[in-house]
């Protein structure tokens, strides 16, 4: 014990730490760590040296291979999300990562340790970049949080990859003739702004357009049906430009419009038929019901138009709402006709004296109709109706108000409609015709 104490005092006198007695291998461990930290520093120096040499005489205003051959740019798009789609503004929003790849021989370098240089957005402004524009974009924003969402990679053979994340509000000309059973192909069009195709040529990469999980998309009223990409040439006075287009096929969902428009319209039309089962002398009830249904259809028509731009043509929904309005209006007109003719039957023309007609009333003498208070008492109702028919005031029309008008050779070949049975006819005619219209409407727009 005394020997150990003496050795400890000697070590403290020489400046050694007590923990080195038990952990004598720490010196080797620290030396190894230092050696490993020196390796990335060597790569950093190599990358800095490479970049300094590449940018020493580099002119970012000139495209690669200028005056020799066109610059070929391979493009690819990764779709993060699509939506929402605005039918009123005729535009849609899309969030993409846009990737462009080309070869710039001025950026070739020789390095066995670093085949690829992965750089941040600070390097983007120091090299030449394609002047790609989105021709049908209304506005576009790049993402800058927390740093600019840009990526730049340079290979030792001069190949460059440049990616950028952006959100674009692109124009989409919607053809709304079949609304709300319409399908659309919304394009995303891009090209070079200033370089014609003899200087810049765009090409699609393999698997050039990819999409993320669609459950994060905001296509509330649409279903995504697929996409396709094309390559065209746009001819202008400034030259021919390579035009790249991606079409996103969308199909509208009918659930919202079925609940908000179609079902209320159908129920309103059916409600207007209730008046056919109400007695014709209940004028306040039938009038109130008719006016209510007409005003309801007017409101539904206005609400249905709020979700559409002010197009000049008739859409499928406009046709359906208009026909429903006509059915409701016709139900109200039906009661107006019934009430008018019923009143005419109850108040025939009063004749105090008339002559006998030899053709159909031979041997009959004239009879009188005497007024008493507000009532009219007929001595011979049949004879009076015969006189009215022969007088030509009712029997010349297709609607006959008197049973006696059905007889006689002059009435042969004419259609007889009993105005008192107009409600009975309407109970069959209105539902049948509306059912036929719905069959033709839905079959035409959904399957033809």
mmCIF file of C-alpha atoms in Angstrom, residues 18-407:
data_model
loop_
_atom_site.group_PDB
_atom_site.id
_atom_site.type_symbol
_atom_site.label_atom_id
_atom_site.label_comp_id
_atom_site.label_asym_id
_atom_site.label_seq_id
_atom_site.Cartn_x
_atom_site.Cartn_y
_atom_site.Cartn_z
ATOM 1 C CA UNK A 18 -5.006 9.952 -12.341
ATOM 2 C CA UNK A 19 -7.564 8.679 -14.886
ATOM 3 C CA UNK A 20 -4.713 7.609 -17.169
ATOM 4 C CA UNK A 21 -3.803 4.892 -14.744
ATOM 5 C CA UNK A 22 -7.002 2.945 -15.508
ATOM 6 C CA UNK A 23 -7.628 4.133 -19.103
ATOM 7 C CA UNK A 24 -4.304 4.017 -20.696
ATOM 8 C CA UNK A 25 -5.813 3.223 -24.135
ATOM 9 C CA UNK A 26 -7.515 6.620 -24.481
ATOM 10 C CA UNK A 27 -4.477 8.080 -26.172
ATOM 11 C CA UNK A 28 -4.768 5.611 -29.013
ATOM 12 C CA UNK A 29 -8.527 6.204 -29.249
ATOM 13 C CA UNK A 30 -8.130 9.990 -29.540
ATOM 14 C CA UNK A 31 -5.427 9.599 -32.157
ATOM 15 C CA UNK A 32 -7.721 7.390 -34.261
ATOM 16 C CA UNK A 33 -10.572 9.907 -34.052
ATOM 17 C CA UNK A 34 -8.337 12.727 -35.196
ATOM 18 C CA UNK A 35 -7.135 10.714 -38.142
ATOM 19 C CA UNK A 36 -10.754 9.992 -39.201
ATOM 20 C CA UNK A 37 -11.697 13.674 -39.045
ATOM 21 C CA UNK A 38 -8.908 14.568 -41.408
ATOM 22 C CA UNK A 39 -10.370 12.507 -44.258
ATOM 23 C CA UNK A 40 -13.523 14.684 -44.919
ATOM 24 C CA UNK A 41 -11.370 17.745 -44.688
ATOM 25 C CA UNK A 42 -9.265 16.385 -47.510
ATOM 26 C CA UNK A 43 -12.437 15.884 -49.631
ATOM 27 C CA UNK A 44 -13.580 19.382 -48.819
ATOM 28 C CA UNK A 45 -10.330 20.823 -50.042
ATOM 29 C CA UNK A 46 -10.584 18.761 -53.207
ATOM 30 C CA UNK A 47 -14.165 19.966 -53.871
ATOM 31 C CA UNK A 48 -13.184 23.577 -53.292
ATOM 32 C CA UNK A 49 -10.237 23.230 -55.618
ATOM 33 C CA UNK A 50 -12.393 21.602 -58.295
ATOM 34 C CA UNK A 51 -15.043 24.299 -58.140
ATOM 35 C CA UNK A 52 -12.481 27.091 -58.245
ATOM 36 C CA UNK A 53 -10.889 25.602 -61.337
ATOM 37 C CA UNK A 54 -14.237 25.012 -63.045
ATOM 38 C CA UNK A 55 -15.550 28.521 -62.473
ATOM 39 C CA UNK A 56 -12.283 30.337 -63.136
ATOM 40 C CA UNK A 57 -12.976 31.035 -66.802
ATOM 41 C CA UNK A 58 -16.615 29.911 -66.940
ATOM 42 C CA UNK A 59 -19.144 32.201 -68.710
ATOM 43 C CA UNK A 60 -22.644 31.483 -67.427
ATOM 44 C CA UNK A 61 -24.255 33.657 -70.119
ATOM 45 C CA UNK A 62 -23.359 31.175 -72.879
ATOM 46 C CA UNK A 63 -25.068 27.842 -73.306
ATOM 47 C CA UNK A 64 -23.003 24.642 -73.615
ATOM 48 C CA UNK A 65 -21.690 23.785 -77.098
ATOM 49 C CA UNK A 66 -22.791 27.110 -78.507
ATOM 50 C CA UNK A 67 -22.277 27.295 -82.237
ATOM 51 C CA UNK A 68 -21.482 23.563 -82.383
ATOM 52 C CA UNK A 69 -24.680 21.616 -81.690
ATOM 53 C CA UNK A 70 -27.981 22.004 -79.838
ATOM 54 C CA UNK A 71 -28.035 21.450 -76.112
ATOM 55 C CA UNK A 72 -30.128 18.397 -75.277
ATOM 56 C CA UNK A 73 -32.082 18.673 -72.029
ATOM 57 C CA UNK A 74 -33.692 15.600 -70.514
ATOM 58 C CA UNK A 75 -36.661 16.532 -68.352
ATOM 59 C CA UNK A 76 -38.604 14.690 -65.688
ATOM 60 C CA UNK A 77 -41.470 15.631 -63.389
ATOM 61 C CA UNK A 78 -42.422 14.243 -60.009
ATOM 62 C CA UNK A 79 -45.979 15.233 -59.057
ATOM 63 C CA UNK A 80 -46.419 15.838 -55.340
ATOM 64 C CA UNK A 81 -50.089 16.785 -55.560
ATOM 65 C CA UNK A 82 -52.790 18.103 -57.873
ATOM 66 C CA UNK A 83 -55.686 20.282 -56.869
ATOM 67 C CA UNK A 84 -57.873 21.967 -56.231
ATOM 68 C CA UNK A 85 -59.419 22.435 -59.687
ATOM 69 C CA UNK A 86 -61.467 25.613 -60.130
ATOM 70 C CA UNK A 87 -64.253 25.402 -62.699
ATOM 71 C CA UNK A 88 -65.057 29.106 -62.357
ATOM 72 C CA UNK A 89 -61.490 30.324 -62.956
ATOM 73 C CA UNK A 90 -60.719 27.379 -65.282
ATOM 74 C CA UNK A 91 -57.408 26.606 -63.622
ATOM 75 C CA UNK A 92 -55.839 23.932 -61.457
ATOM 76 C CA UNK A 93 -53.001 23.894 -58.938
ATOM 77 C CA UNK A 94 -50.122 21.443 -59.115
ATOM 78 C CA UNK A 95 -47.103 20.908 -56.861
ATOM 79 C CA UNK A 96 -44.153 19.357 -58.709
ATOM 80 C CA UNK A 97 -40.424 18.706 -58.550
ATOM 81 C CA UNK A 98 -39.088 19.666 -61.961
ATOM 82 C CA UNK A 99 -35.810 17.982 -62.966
ATOM 83 C CA UNK A 100 -33.579 18.932 -65.909
ATOM 84 C CA UNK A 101 -30.422 17.141 -67.017
ATOM 85 C CA UNK A 102 -27.889 18.264 -69.608
ATOM 86 C CA UNK A 103 -24.173 18.055 -70.383
ATOM 87 C CA UNK A 104 -21.856 21.034 -70.071
ATOM 88 C CA UNK A 105 -18.379 20.075 -71.242
ATOM 89 C CA UNK A 106 -16.904 23.157 -69.596
ATOM 90 C CA UNK A 107 -17.641 21.610 -66.191
ATOM 91 C CA UNK A 108 -15.672 18.398 -66.697
ATOM 92 C CA UNK A 109 -13.035 17.616 -64.099
ATOM 93 C CA UNK A 110 -10.610 14.842 -63.198
ATOM 94 C CA UNK A 111 -10.937 13.451 -59.732
ATOM 95 C CA UNK A 112 -10.676 9.843 -58.634
ATOM 96 C CA UNK A 113 -12.057 10.540 -55.160
ATOM 97 C CA UNK A 114 -15.130 12.655 -56.100
ATOM 98 C CA UNK A 115 -17.147 11.498 -59.067
ATOM 99 C CA UNK A 116 -20.224 13.600 -58.178
ATOM 100 C CA UNK A 117 -20.418 17.051 -56.631
ATOM 101 C CA UNK A 118 -23.700 17.619 -54.778
ATOM 102 C CA UNK A 119 -24.191 21.337 -54.264
ATOM 103 C CA UNK A 120 -26.798 23.576 -52.712
ATOM 104 C CA UNK A 121 -28.735 26.512 -54.151
ATOM 105 C CA UNK A 122 -25.816 28.943 -53.749
ATOM 106 C CA UNK A 123 -24.109 27.333 -56.715
ATOM 107 C CA UNK A 124 -27.167 27.595 -58.979
ATOM 108 C CA UNK A 125 -26.577 31.202 -59.912
ATOM 109 C CA UNK A 126 -22.962 30.577 -60.941
ATOM 110 C CA UNK A 127 -23.566 28.286 -63.947
ATOM 111 C CA UNK A 128 -25.701 28.355 -67.070
ATOM 112 C CA UNK A 129 -29.299 27.164 -66.623
ATOM 113 C CA UNK A 130 -32.017 26.517 -69.235
ATOM 114 C CA UNK A 131 -34.595 29.305 -69.574
ATOM 115 C CA UNK A 132 -37.559 26.944 -69.206
ATOM 116 C CA UNK A 133 -40.991 28.532 -68.855
ATOM 117 C CA UNK A 134 -44.457 27.090 -68.254
ATOM 118 C CA UNK A 135 -46.557 28.534 -71.025
ATOM 119 C CA UNK A 136 -50.013 27.937 -69.533
ATOM 120 C CA UNK A 137 -49.168 29.004 -65.986
ATOM 121 C CA UNK A 138 -51.064 31.918 -64.477
ATOM 122 C CA UNK A 139 -48.628 32.177 -61.583
ATOM 123 C CA UNK A 140 -45.914 29.993 -60.099
ATOM 124 C CA UNK A 141 -44.043 30.011 -56.795
ATOM 125 C CA UNK A 142 -40.812 28.327 -55.785
ATOM 126 C CA UNK A 143 -40.490 26.913 -52.298
ATOM 127 C CA UNK A 144 -37.956 28.674 -50.095
ATOM 128 C CA UNK A 145 -38.584 27.238 -46.605
ATOM 129 C CA UNK A 146 -36.394 26.468 -44.805
ATOM 130 C CA UNK A 147 -33.912 26.908 -47.635
ATOM 131 C CA UNK A 148 -34.480 27.212 -51.397
ATOM 132 C CA UNK A 149 -35.754 23.849 -52.600
ATOM 133 C CA UNK A 150 -33.121 23.452 -55.295
ATOM 134 C CA UNK A 151 -30.635 20.708 -56.012
ATOM 135 C CA UNK A 152 -27.554 20.804 -58.226
ATOM 136 C CA UNK A 153 -25.316 17.873 -59.023
ATOM 137 C CA UNK A 154 -22.265 17.897 -61.274
ATOM 138 C CA UNK A 155 -20.661 14.692 -62.565
ATOM 139 C CA UNK A 156 -17.006 14.500 -63.553
ATOM 140 C CA UNK A 157 -18.004 14.015 -67.224
ATOM 141 C CA UNK A 158 -19.848 17.375 -67.267
ATOM 142 C CA UNK A 159 -23.354 16.016 -66.725
ATOM 143 C CA UNK A 160 -25.556 18.342 -64.670
ATOM 144 C CA UNK A 161 -28.765 17.606 -62.768
ATOM 145 C CA UNK A 162 -30.863 20.564 -61.642
ATOM 146 C CA UNK A 163 -34.124 20.087 -59.728
ATOM 147 C CA UNK A 164 -36.556 22.665 -58.429
ATOM 148 C CA UNK A 165 -39.760 22.356 -56.424
ATOM 149 C CA UNK A 166 -42.564 24.705 -57.397
ATOM 150 C CA UNK A 167 -46.318 25.217 -57.141
ATOM 151 C CA UNK A 168 -48.049 26.259 -60.353
ATOM 152 C CA UNK A 169 -51.541 27.551 -61.034
ATOM 153 C CA UNK A 170 -51.992 26.400 -64.615
ATOM 154 C CA UNK A 171 -54.768 27.230 -67.039
ATOM 155 C CA UNK A 172 -57.134 24.437 -68.054
ATOM 156 C CA UNK A 173 -59.847 25.192 -70.606
ATOM 157 C CA UNK A 174 -62.797 23.178 -69.337
ATOM 158 C CA UNK A 175 -65.478 22.157 -71.823
ATOM 159 C CA UNK A 176 -68.605 22.148 -69.691
ATOM 160 C CA UNK A 177 -71.200 20.883 -72.176
ATOM 161 C CA UNK A 178 -71.604 17.665 -70.156
ATOM 162 C CA UNK A 179 -71.286 19.294 -66.718
ATOM 163 C CA UNK A 180 -71.387 17.710 -64.134
ATOM 164 C CA UNK A 181 -70.673 14.454 -66.001
ATOM 165 C CA UNK A 182 -67.672 15.942 -67.789
ATOM 166 C CA UNK A 183 -64.118 14.694 -68.261
ATOM 167 C CA UNK A 184 -61.099 16.893 -68.876
ATOM 168 C CA UNK A 185 -57.433 16.697 -69.818
ATOM 169 C CA UNK A 186 -55.632 19.508 -68.042
ATOM 170 C CA UNK A 187 -52.253 20.275 -69.656
ATOM 171 C CA UNK A 188 -48.952 21.468 -68.214
ATOM 172 C CA UNK A 189 -46.988 23.007 -71.091
ATOM 173 C CA UNK A 190 -43.361 24.134 -70.922
ATOM 174 C CA UNK A 191 -40.609 25.077 -73.372
ATOM 175 C CA UNK A 192 -37.618 27.328 -73.705
ATOM 176 C CA UNK A 193 -38.366 31.024 -73.633
ATOM 177 C CA UNK A 194 -35.628 32.272 -75.945
ATOM 178 C CA UNK A 195 -33.777 29.309 -77.463
ATOM 179 C CA UNK A 196 -35.378 27.749 -80.585
ATOM 180 C CA UNK A 197 -35.037 24.058 -81.318
ATOM 181 C CA UNK A 198 -31.805 24.487 -83.283
ATOM 182 C CA UNK A 199 -30.178 25.557 -79.984
ATOM 183 C CA UNK A 200 -32.128 23.688 -77.281
ATOM 184 C CA UNK A 201 -33.920 20.364 -77.644
ATOM 185 C CA UNK A 202 -36.072 18.977 -74.848
ATOM 186 C CA UNK A 203 -36.501 15.221 -74.416
ATOM 187 C CA UNK A 204 -38.448 13.125 -71.967
ATOM 188 C CA UNK A 205 -36.445 10.845 -69.705
ATOM 189 C CA UNK A 206 -37.406 7.237 -69.112
ATOM 190 C CA UNK A 207 -40.186 7.194 -66.517
ATOM 191 C CA UNK A 208 -40.263 10.920 -67.023
ATOM 192 C CA UNK A 209 -43.480 11.629 -65.088
ATOM 193 C CA UNK A 210 -44.082 10.033 -61.706
ATOM 194 C CA UNK A 211 -46.739 10.710 -59.097
ATOM 195 C CA UNK A 212 -46.924 10.493 -55.330
ATOM 196 C CA UNK A 213 -49.649 8.798 -53.296
ATOM 197 C CA UNK A 214 -52.980 10.183 -54.482
ATOM 198 C CA UNK A 215 -54.551 10.163 -51.025
ATOM 199 C CA UNK A 216 -52.726 13.441 -50.328
ATOM 200 C CA UNK A 217 -54.108 15.144 -53.425
ATOM 201 C CA UNK A 218 -56.856 17.735 -53.194
ATOM 202 C CA UNK A 219 -59.084 16.634 -56.053
ATOM 203 C CA UNK A 220 -62.296 17.107 -54.119
ATOM 204 C CA UNK A 221 -64.689 16.946 -57.081
ATOM 205 C CA UNK A 222 -62.537 14.923 -59.489
ATOM 206 C CA UNK A 223 -61.047 11.490 -59.920
ATOM 207 C CA UNK A 224 -57.566 11.131 -61.392
ATOM 208 C CA UNK A 225 -57.810 8.857 -64.432
ATOM 209 C CA UNK A 226 -54.186 8.941 -65.649
ATOM 210 C CA UNK A 227 -51.632 11.051 -67.489
ATOM 211 C CA UNK A 228 -49.740 11.168 -70.766
ATOM 212 C CA UNK A 229 -46.922 13.284 -72.160
ATOM 213 C CA UNK A 230 -46.297 14.570 -75.679
ATOM 214 C CA UNK A 231 -43.656 16.486 -77.637
ATOM 215 C CA UNK A 232 -44.618 19.072 -80.245
ATOM 216 C CA UNK A 233 -43.074 21.930 -82.165
ATOM 217 C CA UNK A 234 -44.440 25.440 -81.752
ATOM 218 C CA UNK A 235 -43.919 27.669 -84.785
ATOM 219 C CA UNK A 236 -43.688 31.406 -84.111
ATOM 220 C CA UNK A 237 -42.192 34.445 -85.798
ATOM 221 C CA UNK A 238 -39.163 34.079 -83.512
ATOM 222 C CA UNK A 239 -38.529 30.501 -84.596
ATOM 223 C CA UNK A 240 -39.594 26.926 -83.915
ATOM 224 C CA UNK A 241 -39.650 25.868 -80.262
ATOM 225 C CA UNK A 242 -39.836 22.398 -78.774
ATOM 226 C CA UNK A 243 -43.072 22.193 -76.789
ATOM 227 C CA UNK A 244 -43.389 19.644 -73.974
ATOM 228 C CA UNK A 245 -46.843 18.833 -72.581
ATOM 229 C CA UNK A 246 -48.151 16.645 -69.773
ATOM 230 C CA UNK A 247 -51.895 15.922 -69.774
ATOM 231 C CA UNK A 248 -53.643 15.028 -66.527
ATOM 232 C CA UNK A 249 -56.936 13.235 -67.213
ATOM 233 C CA UNK A 250 -59.655 14.080 -64.693
ATOM 234 C CA UNK A 251 -63.245 12.893 -64.330
ATOM 235 C CA UNK A 252 -65.758 14.845 -62.261
ATOM 236 C CA UNK A 253 -67.538 13.225 -59.340
ATOM 237 C CA UNK A 254 -71.309 13.688 -59.336
ATOM 238 C CA UNK A 255 -71.967 13.179 -55.628
ATOM 239 C CA UNK A 256 -71.980 16.838 -54.657
ATOM 240 C CA UNK A 257 -74.232 17.949 -57.516
ATOM 241 C CA UNK A 258 -76.582 14.998 -57.068
ATOM 242 C CA UNK A 259 -77.220 16.008 -53.474
ATOM 243 C CA UNK A 260 -77.284 19.765 -54.036
ATOM 244 C CA UNK A 261 -79.163 20.035 -57.340
ATOM 245 C CA UNK A 262 -80.552 16.880 -58.938
ATOM 246 C CA UNK A 263 -82.383 15.372 -55.967
ATOM 247 C CA UNK A 264 -83.957 18.729 -54.871
ATOM 248 C CA UNK A 265 -85.118 19.381 -58.447
ATOM 249 C CA UNK A 266 -86.718 15.956 -58.748
ATOM 250 C CA UNK A 267 -88.442 16.289 -55.376
ATOM 251 C CA UNK A 268 -89.738 19.733 -56.281
ATOM 252 C CA UNK A 269 -91.245 18.425 -59.511
ATOM 253 C CA UNK A 270 -92.885 15.540 -57.667
ATOM 254 C CA UNK A 271 -94.209 17.983 -55.075
ATOM 255 C CA UNK A 272 -95.890 20.018 -57.796
ATOM 256 C CA UNK A 273 -97.925 16.934 -58.762
ATOM 257 C CA UNK A 274 -99.620 16.923 -55.347
ATOM 258 C CA UNK A 275 -101.954 19.631 -56.652
ATOM 259 C CA UNK A 276 -103.537 17.114 -59.045
ATOM 260 C CA UNK A 277 -104.994 15.298 -56.027
ATOM 261 C CA UNK A 278 -106.351 18.483 -54.415
ATOM 262 C CA UNK A 279 -109.932 19.462 -55.231
ATOM 263 C CA UNK A 280 -110.228 22.011 -57.997
ATOM 264 C CA UNK A 281 -112.316 24.351 -55.830
ATOM 265 C CA UNK A 282 -109.448 24.623 -53.267
ATOM 266 C CA UNK A 283 -107.969 27.587 -55.075
ATOM 267 C CA UNK A 284 -105.774 29.003 -52.260
ATOM 268 C CA UNK A 285 -104.135 25.640 -51.567
ATOM 269 C CA UNK A 286 -103.339 24.816 -55.187
ATOM 270 C CA UNK A 287 -102.187 28.345 -56.008
ATOM 271 C CA UNK A 288 -99.872 28.515 -53.004
ATOM 272 C CA UNK A 289 -98.386 25.115 -53.853
ATOM 273 C CA UNK A 290 -97.801 26.074 -57.474
ATOM 274 C CA UNK A 291 -96.144 29.389 -56.660
ATOM 275 C CA UNK A 292 -93.961 27.780 -53.975
ATOM 276 C CA UNK A 293 -92.645 25.100 -56.328
ATOM 277 C CA UNK A 294 -91.951 27.641 -59.084
ATOM 278 C CA UNK A 295 -89.978 29.871 -56.709
ATOM 279 C CA UNK A 296 -88.090 26.847 -55.362
ATOM 280 C CA UNK A 297 -87.037 25.843 -58.871
ATOM 281 C CA UNK A 298 -85.917 29.420 -59.560
ATOM 282 C CA UNK A 299 -83.717 29.346 -56.451
ATOM 283 C CA UNK A 300 -82.239 25.944 -57.349
ATOM 284 C CA UNK A 301 -81.446 27.179 -60.842
ATOM 285 C CA UNK A 302 -79.597 30.190 -59.448
ATOM 286 C CA UNK A 303 -77.635 28.103 -56.947
ATOM 287 C CA UNK A 304 -76.647 25.582 -59.621
ATOM 288 C CA UNK A 305 -75.220 28.354 -61.774
ATOM 289 C CA UNK A 306 -73.009 29.686 -58.965
ATOM 290 C CA UNK A 307 -70.577 26.777 -59.393
ATOM 291 C CA UNK A 308 -70.082 27.483 -63.099
ATOM 292 C CA UNK A 309 -68.444 30.220 -65.135
ATOM 293 C CA UNK A 310 -70.723 32.359 -67.288
ATOM 294 C CA UNK A 311 -70.522 30.247 -70.406
ATOM 295 C CA UNK A 312 -72.840 30.980 -73.306
ATOM 296 C CA UNK A 313 -73.755 27.383 -74.097
ATOM 297 C CA UNK A 314 -76.197 25.070 -72.317
ATOM 298 C CA UNK A 315 -74.718 22.531 -69.925
ATOM 299 C CA UNK A 316 -76.255 19.206 -68.947
ATOM 300 C CA UNK A 317 -77.279 20.600 -65.583
ATOM 301 C CA UNK A 318 -78.874 23.648 -67.223
ATOM 302 C CA UNK A 319 -80.956 21.353 -69.396
ATOM 303 C CA UNK A 320 -82.131 19.282 -66.451
ATOM 304 C CA UNK A 321 -82.998 22.288 -64.284
ATOM 305 C CA UNK A 322 -84.816 23.998 -67.164
ATOM 306 C CA UNK A 323 -86.954 20.943 -67.924
ATOM 307 C CA UNK A 324 -87.795 20.578 -64.216
ATOM 308 C CA UNK A 325 -88.807 24.224 -64.135
ATOM 309 C CA UNK A 326 -91.063 23.694 -67.169
ATOM 310 C CA UNK A 327 -92.746 20.722 -65.492
ATOM 311 C CA UNK A 328 -93.428 22.760 -62.358
ATOM 312 C CA UNK A 329 -94.675 25.711 -64.382
ATOM 313 C CA UNK A 330 -96.886 23.440 -66.507
ATOM 314 C CA UNK A 331 -98.475 22.018 -63.347
ATOM 315 C CA UNK A 332 -99.457 25.530 -62.318
ATOM 316 C CA UNK A 333 -100.788 26.368 -65.780
ATOM 317 C CA UNK A 334 -102.832 23.143 -65.697
ATOM 318 C CA UNK A 335 -104.738 24.373 -62.677
ATOM 319 C CA UNK A 336 -105.247 27.782 -64.257
ATOM 320 C CA UNK A 337 -106.873 26.136 -67.285
ATOM 321 C CA UNK A 338 -108.960 23.860 -65.087
ATOM 322 C CA UNK A 339 -110.162 26.730 -62.950
ATOM 323 C CA UNK A 340 -111.018 28.906 -65.944
ATOM 324 C CA UNK A 341 -113.035 26.320 -67.832
ATOM 325 C CA UNK A 342 -114.717 25.059 -64.686
ATOM 326 C CA UNK A 343 -115.870 28.586 -63.947
ATOM 327 C CA UNK A 344 -117.143 28.938 -67.498
ATOM 328 C CA UNK A 345 -119.206 25.774 -67.113
ATOM 329 C CA UNK A 346 -120.740 26.971 -63.864
ATOM 330 C CA UNK A 347 -121.598 30.397 -65.363
ATOM 331 C CA UNK A 348 -122.971 29.836 -68.879
ATOM 332 C CA UNK A 349 -124.412 32.690 -70.914
ATOM 333 C CA UNK A 350 -127.930 33.611 -69.741
ATOM 334 C CA UNK A 351 -130.482 33.570 -72.523
ATOM 335 C CA UNK A 352 -133.990 34.654 -71.836
ATOM 336 C CA UNK A 353 -135.346 33.860 -75.228
ATOM 337 C CA UNK A 354 -134.233 31.814 -78.196
ATOM 338 C CA UNK A 355 -135.523 30.247 -81.379
ATOM 339 C CA UNK A 356 -135.830 26.636 -82.346
ATOM 340 C CA UNK A 357 -133.510 25.170 -85.004
ATOM 341 C CA UNK A 358 -135.019 22.802 -87.465
ATOM 342 C CA UNK A 359 -131.862 20.732 -88.036
ATOM 343 C CA UNK A 360 -131.486 19.289 -84.569
ATOM 344 C CA UNK A 361 -134.246 20.925 -82.474
ATOM 345 C CA UNK A 362 -137.359 20.532 -84.570
ATOM 346 C CA UNK A 363 -140.573 20.565 -82.632
ATOM 347 C CA UNK A 364 -139.014 22.176 -79.580
ATOM 348 C CA UNK A 365 -140.270 25.462 -78.280
ATOM 349 C CA UNK A 366 -138.191 28.168 -76.757
ATOM 350 C CA UNK A 367 -137.785 28.096 -73.058
ATOM 351 C CA UNK A 368 -136.584 30.661 -70.634
ATOM 352 C CA UNK A 369 -133.980 30.666 -67.895
ATOM 353 C CA UNK A 370 -135.075 32.696 -64.898
ATOM 354 C CA UNK A 371 -132.583 34.333 -62.540
ATOM 355 C CA UNK A 372 -133.406 34.149 -58.826
ATOM 356 C CA UNK A 373 -130.921 35.911 -56.575
ATOM 357 C CA UNK A 374 -127.430 34.682 -57.381
ATOM 358 C CA UNK A 375 -128.557 31.283 -58.729
ATOM 359 C CA UNK A 376 -129.748 30.287 -62.157
ATOM 360 C CA UNK A 377 -132.467 27.730 -62.584
ATOM 361 C CA UNK A 378 -132.701 25.997 -65.862
ATOM 362 C CA UNK A 379 -135.988 24.764 -67.233
ATOM 363 C CA UNK A 380 -134.271 22.645 -69.799
ATOM 364 C CA UNK A 381 -130.486 22.254 -69.247
ATOM 365 C CA UNK A 382 -130.064 19.800 -72.142
ATOM 366 C CA UNK A 383 -131.770 22.093 -74.587
ATOM 367 C CA UNK A 384 -129.654 25.038 -73.491
ATOM 368 C CA UNK A 385 -126.397 23.049 -73.990
ATOM 369 C CA UNK A 386 -127.599 22.002 -77.419
ATOM 370 C CA UNK A 387 -128.199 25.623 -78.272
ATOM 371 C CA UNK A 388 -124.698 26.580 -77.114
ATOM 372 C CA UNK A 389 -123.131 23.832 -79.216
ATOM 373 C CA UNK A 390 -125.072 24.720 -82.310
ATOM 374 C CA UNK A 391 -124.278 28.355 -81.774
ATOM 375 C CA UNK A 392 -120.590 27.403 -82.406
ATOM 376 C CA UNK A 393 -119.115 28.896 -79.270
ATOM 377 C CA UNK A 394 -117.757 25.677 -77.743
ATOM 378 C CA UNK A 395 -118.172 22.856 -80.195
ATOM 379 C CA UNK A 396 -115.656 24.191 -82.683
ATOM 380 C CA UNK A 397 -112.786 23.688 -80.224
ATOM 381 C CA UNK A 398 -111.125 20.430 -79.264
ATOM 382 C CA UNK A 399 -112.147 20.940 -75.654
ATOM 383 C CA UNK A 400 -115.868 20.370 -75.076
ATOM 384 C CA UNK A 401 -117.460 21.546 -71.861
ATOM 385 C CA UNK A 402 -120.856 19.894 -72.288
ATOM 386 C CA UNK A 403 -121.755 16.254 -72.502
ATOM 387 C CA UNK A 404 -124.307 16.944 -75.251
ATOM 388 C CA UNK A 405 -121.579 18.207 -77.530
ATOM 389 C CA UNK A 406 -120.243 14.640 -77.954
ATOM 390 C CA UNK A 407 -123.226 13.678 -80.087
#
